[in-house]
PDB file of C-alpha atoms in Angstrom:
ATOM      1  CA  UNK A  23     194.626 -69.040 -32.785  1.00 70.00           C
ATOM      2  CA  UNK A  24     194.760 -66.723 -35.775  1.00 78.00           C
ATOM      3  CA  UNK A  25     197.187 -63.853 -36.012  1.00 78.00           C
ATOM      4  CA  UNK A  26     195.808 -60.375 -36.650  1.00 74.00           C
ATOM      5  CA  UNK A  27     197.063 -60.466 -40.249  1.00 78.00           C
ATOM      6  CA  UNK A  28     195.123 -63.680 -40.927  1.00 84.00           C
ATOM      7  CA  UNK A  29     191.760 -62.263 -39.847  1.00 81.00           C
ATOM      8  CA  UNK A  30     189.442 -61.379 -42.732  1.00 83.00           C
ATOM      9  CA  UNK A  31     188.371 -58.026 -41.320  1.00 80.00           C
ATOM     10  CA  UNK A  32     188.842 -55.742 -38.337  1.00 75.00           C
ATOM     11  CA  UNK A  33     186.085 -53.898 -36.539  1.00 76.00           C
ATOM     12  CA  UNK A  34     185.875 -50.124 -36.309  1.00 74.00           C
ATOM     13  CA  UNK A  35     183.399 -48.208 -34.207  1.00 76.00           C
ATOM     14  CA  UNK A  36     181.596 -44.961 -34.853  1.00 79.00           C
ATOM     15  CA  UNK A  37     180.219 -43.728 -31.572  1.00 81.00           C
ATOM     16  CA  UNK A  38     178.089 -40.773 -30.471  1.00 83.00           C
ATOM     17  CA  UNK A  39     179.559 -39.262 -27.335  1.00 82.00           C
ATOM     18  CA  UNK A  40     178.424 -36.722 -24.770  1.00 91.00           C
ATOM     19  CA  UNK A  41     181.694 -35.217 -23.545  1.00 89.00           C
ATOM     20  CA  UNK A  42     182.338 -33.100 -20.475  1.00 92.00           C
ATOM     21  CA  UNK A  43     183.640 -29.541 -20.855  1.00 94.00           C
ATOM     22  CA  UNK A  44     187.253 -30.656 -20.455  1.00 93.00           C
ATOM     23  CA  UNK A  45     186.779 -33.386 -23.071  1.00 90.00           C
ATOM     24  CA  UNK A  46     185.153 -30.862 -25.430  1.00 90.00           C
ATOM     25  CA  UNK A  47     188.256 -28.688 -25.155  1.00 92.00           C
ATOM     26  CA  UNK A  48     190.504 -31.653 -25.997  1.00 91.00           C
ATOM     27  CA  UNK A  49     188.363 -32.690 -28.961  1.00 89.00           C
ATOM     28  CA  UNK A  50     188.264 -29.129 -30.322  1.00 91.00           C
ATOM     29  CA  UNK A  51     192.014 -28.688 -29.854  1.00 92.00           C
ATOM     30  CA  UNK A  52     192.798 -31.952 -31.653  1.00 91.00           C
ATOM     31  CA  UNK A  53     190.244 -31.267 -34.377  1.00 90.00           C
ATOM     32  CA  UNK A  54     191.711 -27.825 -35.039  1.00 91.00           C
ATOM     33  CA  UNK A  55     195.273 -29.171 -35.008  1.00 91.00           C
ATOM     34  CA  UNK A  56     194.358 -31.966 -37.418  1.00 91.00           C
ATOM     35  CA  UNK A  57     192.666 -29.526 -39.798  1.00 91.00           C
ATOM     36  CA  UNK A  58     195.626 -27.142 -39.545  1.00 92.00           C
ATOM     37  CA  UNK A  59     198.131 -29.901 -40.391  1.00 92.00           C
ATOM     38  CA  UNK A  60     196.043 -31.016 -43.385  1.00 92.00           C
ATOM     39  CA  UNK A  61     195.638 -27.441 -44.649  1.00 93.00           C
ATOM     40  CA  UNK A  62     199.340 -26.767 -44.139  1.00 92.00           C
ATOM     41  CA  UNK A  63     200.150 -29.850 -46.233  1.00 92.00           C
ATOM     42  CA  UNK A  64     197.830 -28.560 -48.978  1.00 92.00           C
ATOM     43  CA  UNK A  65     199.511 -25.133 -48.851  1.00 91.00           C
ATOM     44  CA  UNK A  66     202.995 -26.685 -48.941  1.00 90.00           C
ATOM     45  CA  UNK A  67     201.980 -28.863 -51.889  1.00 88.00           C
ATOM     46  CA  UNK A  68     200.622 -25.886 -53.835  1.00 88.00           C
ATOM     47  CA  UNK A  69     203.694 -23.763 -53.135  1.00 88.00           C
ATOM     48  CA  UNK A  70     206.055 -26.619 -54.050  1.00 86.00           C
ATOM     49  CA  UNK A  71     204.228 -27.107 -57.338  1.00 87.00           C
ATOM     50  CA  UNK A  72     204.496 -23.398 -58.146  1.00 87.00           C
ATOM     51  CA  UNK A  73     208.187 -23.250 -57.224  1.00 87.00           C
ATOM     52  CA  UNK A  74     209.005 -26.339 -59.277  1.00 85.00           C
ATOM     53  CA  UNK A  75     207.529 -24.620 -62.334  1.00 86.00           C
ATOM     54  CA  UNK A  76     210.489 -22.214 -62.217  1.00 84.00           C
ATOM     55  CA  UNK A  77     213.069 -23.792 -64.507  1.00 81.00           C
ATOM     56  CA  UNK A  78     215.940 -21.430 -63.655  1.00 82.00           C
ATOM     57  CA  UNK A  79     218.249 -22.609 -60.833  1.00 82.00           C
ATOM     58  CA  UNK A  80     217.689 -19.624 -58.530  1.00 86.00           C
ATOM     59  CA  UNK A  81     219.254 -20.142 -55.088  1.00 87.00           C
ATOM     60  CA  UNK A  82     216.368 -18.669 -53.088  1.00 88.00           C
ATOM     61  CA  UNK A  83     213.863 -20.867 -54.930  1.00 87.00           C
ATOM     62  CA  UNK A  84     215.982 -23.986 -54.352  1.00 86.00           C
ATOM     63  CA  UNK A  85     216.373 -23.139 -50.650  1.00 88.00           C
ATOM     64  CA  UNK A  86     212.619 -22.611 -50.265  1.00 88.00           C
ATOM     65  CA  UNK A  87     211.922 -25.962 -51.963  1.00 86.00           C
ATOM     66  CA  UNK A  88     214.274 -27.716 -49.504  1.00 89.00           C
ATOM     67  CA  UNK A  89     212.602 -25.997 -46.538  1.00 88.00           C
ATOM     68  CA  UNK A  90     209.116 -26.978 -47.673  1.00 87.00           C
ATOM     69  CA  UNK A  91     210.084 -30.585 -48.402  1.00 86.00           C
ATOM     70  CA  UNK A  92     211.541 -30.908 -44.902  1.00 85.00           C
ATOM     71  CA  UNK A  93     208.407 -29.429 -43.346  1.00 85.00           C
ATOM     72  CA  UNK A  94     206.203 -32.162 -44.839  1.00 84.00           C
ATOM     73  CA  UNK A  95     207.285 -34.365 -41.923  1.00 82.00           C
ATOM     74  CA  UNK A  96     205.047 -34.257 -38.811  1.00 79.00           C
ATOM     75  CA  UNK A  97     207.977 -33.695 -36.438  1.00 84.00           C
ATOM     76  CA  UNK A  98     209.478 -30.905 -38.544  1.00 84.00           C
ATOM     77  CA  UNK A  99     206.067 -29.254 -38.834  1.00 84.00           C
ATOM     78  CA  UNK A 100     205.689 -29.384 -35.042  1.00 86.00           C
ATOM     79  CA  UNK A 101     209.110 -27.780 -34.661  1.00 85.00           C
ATOM     80  CA  UNK A 102     208.155 -25.009 -37.080  1.00 88.00           C
ATOM     81  CA  UNK A 103     204.760 -24.320 -35.479  1.00 88.00           C
ATOM     82  CA  UNK A 104     205.306 -24.374 -31.714  1.00 88.00           C
ATOM     83  CA  UNK A 105     201.611 -24.654 -30.797  1.00 89.00           C
ATOM     84  CA  UNK A 106     201.556 -28.149 -32.349  1.00 88.00           C
ATOM     85  CA  UNK A 107     203.942 -29.344 -29.617  1.00 88.00           C
ATOM     86  CA  UNK A 108     201.229 -28.965 -26.966  1.00 89.00           C
ATOM     87  CA  UNK A 109     201.042 -32.151 -24.873  1.00 90.00           C
ATOM     88  CA  UNK A 110     197.248 -32.257 -25.210  1.00 90.00           C
ATOM     89  CA  UNK A 111     197.456 -32.654 -29.005  1.00 89.00           C
ATOM     90  CA  UNK A 112     197.443 -36.280 -30.081  1.00 86.00           C
ATOM     91  CA  UNK A 113     200.500 -37.079 -32.209  1.00 85.00           C
ATOM     92  CA  UNK A 114     198.525 -39.733 -34.083  1.00 87.00           C
ATOM     93  CA  UNK A 115     195.961 -37.102 -35.118  1.00 88.00           C
ATOM     94  CA  UNK A 116     198.753 -35.119 -36.796  1.00 88.00           C
ATOM     95  CA  UNK A 117     200.142 -38.242 -38.460  1.00 88.00           C
ATOM     96  CA  UNK A 118     196.677 -39.263 -39.683  1.00 89.00           C
ATOM     97  CA  UNK A 119     196.092 -35.802 -41.169  1.00 90.00           C
ATOM     98  CA  UNK A 120     199.306 -36.177 -43.182  1.00 90.00           C
ATOM     99  CA  UNK A 121     198.317 -39.720 -44.161  1.00 91.00           C
ATOM    100  CA  UNK A 122     194.878 -38.513 -45.308  1.00 89.00           C
ATOM    101  CA  UNK A 123     196.532 -35.815 -47.422  1.00 90.00           C
ATOM    102  CA  UNK A 124     198.759 -38.402 -49.108  1.00 90.00           C
ATOM    103  CA  UNK A 125     195.760 -40.702 -49.639  1.00 90.00           C
ATOM    104  CA  UNK A 126     193.907 -37.826 -51.314  1.00 89.00           C
ATOM    105  CA  UNK A 127     196.788 -37.395 -53.774  1.00 87.00           C
ATOM    106  CA  UNK A 128     196.891 -41.131 -54.387  1.00 88.00           C
ATOM    107  CA  UNK A 129     193.147 -41.118 -55.137  1.00 87.00           C
ATOM    108  CA  UNK A 130     193.616 -38.174 -57.503  1.00 87.00           C
ATOM    109  CA  UNK A 131     196.346 -39.987 -59.408  1.00 85.00           C
ATOM    110  CA  UNK A 132     194.204 -43.124 -59.728  1.00 86.00           C
ATOM    111  CA  UNK A 133     190.853 -41.499 -60.484  1.00 84.00           C
ATOM    112  CA  UNK A 134     191.135 -37.935 -61.741  1.00 77.00           C
ATOM    113  CA  UNK A 135     187.491 -37.217 -60.953  1.00 77.00           C
ATOM    114  CA  UNK A 136     188.454 -37.146 -57.258  1.00 74.00           C
ATOM    115  CA  UNK A 137     190.173 -33.769 -57.722  1.00 80.00           C
ATOM    116  CA  UNK A 138     193.309 -32.452 -56.076  1.00 83.00           C
ATOM    117  CA  UNK A 139     193.296 -32.099 -52.276  1.00 84.00           C
ATOM    118  CA  UNK A 140     191.542 -28.931 -51.143  1.00 85.00           C
ATOM    119  CA  UNK A 141     191.612 -26.950 -47.923  1.00 83.00           C
ATOM    120  CA  UNK A 142     189.325 -28.175 -45.137  1.00 84.00           C
ATOM    121  CA  UNK A 143     187.115 -25.463 -43.689  1.00 85.00           C
ATOM    122  CA  UNK A 144     185.962 -25.066 -40.126  1.00 86.00           C
ATOM    123  CA  UNK A 145     182.745 -26.859 -39.287  1.00 81.00           C
ATOM    124  CA  UNK A 146     180.349 -27.000 -36.373  1.00 82.00           C
ATOM    125  CA  UNK A 147     181.021 -30.750 -36.160  1.00 79.00           C
ATOM    126  CA  UNK A 148     184.410 -31.408 -34.591  1.00 80.00           C
ATOM    127  CA  UNK A 149     186.208 -34.613 -35.363  1.00 78.00           C
ATOM    128  CA  UNK A 150     189.603 -36.132 -35.885  1.00 79.00           C
ATOM    129  CA  UNK A 151     191.073 -39.567 -36.430  1.00 78.00           C
ATOM    130  CA  UNK A 152     193.330 -41.381 -34.024  1.00 79.00           C
ATOM    131  CA  UNK A 153     194.510 -44.965 -33.714  1.00 78.00           C
ATOM    132  CA  UNK A 154     193.849 -47.389 -30.889  1.00 74.00           C
ATOM    133  CA  UNK A 155     196.835 -48.283 -28.756  1.00 72.00           C
ATOM    134  CA  UNK A 156     196.424 -51.989 -28.129  1.00 71.00           C
ATOM    135  CA  UNK A 157     198.811 -54.064 -26.112  1.00 72.00           C
ATOM    136  CA  UNK A 158     201.197 -56.053 -28.287  1.00 72.00           C
ATOM    137  CA  UNK A 159     199.898 -59.578 -28.864  1.00 70.00           C
ATOM    138  CA  UNK A 160     200.679 -62.083 -31.546  1.00 69.00           C
ATOM    139  CA  UNK A 161     197.302 -63.795 -31.685  1.00 68.00           C
ATOM    140  CA  UNK A 162     193.735 -62.580 -31.511  1.00 61.00           C
ATOM    141  CA  UNK A 163     191.120 -64.205 -29.317  1.00 64.00           C
ATOM    142  CA  UNK A 164     188.255 -65.465 -31.448  1.00 60.00           C
ATOM    143  CA  UNK A 165     185.245 -67.472 -30.362  1.00 60.00           C
ATOM    144  CA  UNK A 166     185.161 -70.602 -32.459  1.00 53.00           C
TER     145      UNK A 166
END
């Protein structure tokens, strides 16, 4: 048996779905929350950059920088914006939005043609990323 880390690749699926009305509401809610978290991270990043350009040690500027740096955490952002604490919103969707924002900055630093992260606009196609919740197992079943 091979462990998951020893496997050469992992499968991912892209699936077309035909959701019910209740499922459509959940998908839209999670899609909007994911986009909001990403856009909030972009806004926080822009404001932090502008505030850090101020070289004078002004107390209000320093306090605002501390507030914004704390809010870059998913839990702190949920505490600040109460609608993100809705039980129907997937916590992994929020975490993945933050991860995608950080990956966008990493890509910008590596390849400057990628550009800085920009705001995501609303689209007719709803979508968000989440992670599968598999049961813990040390080995993967492979047909050999």
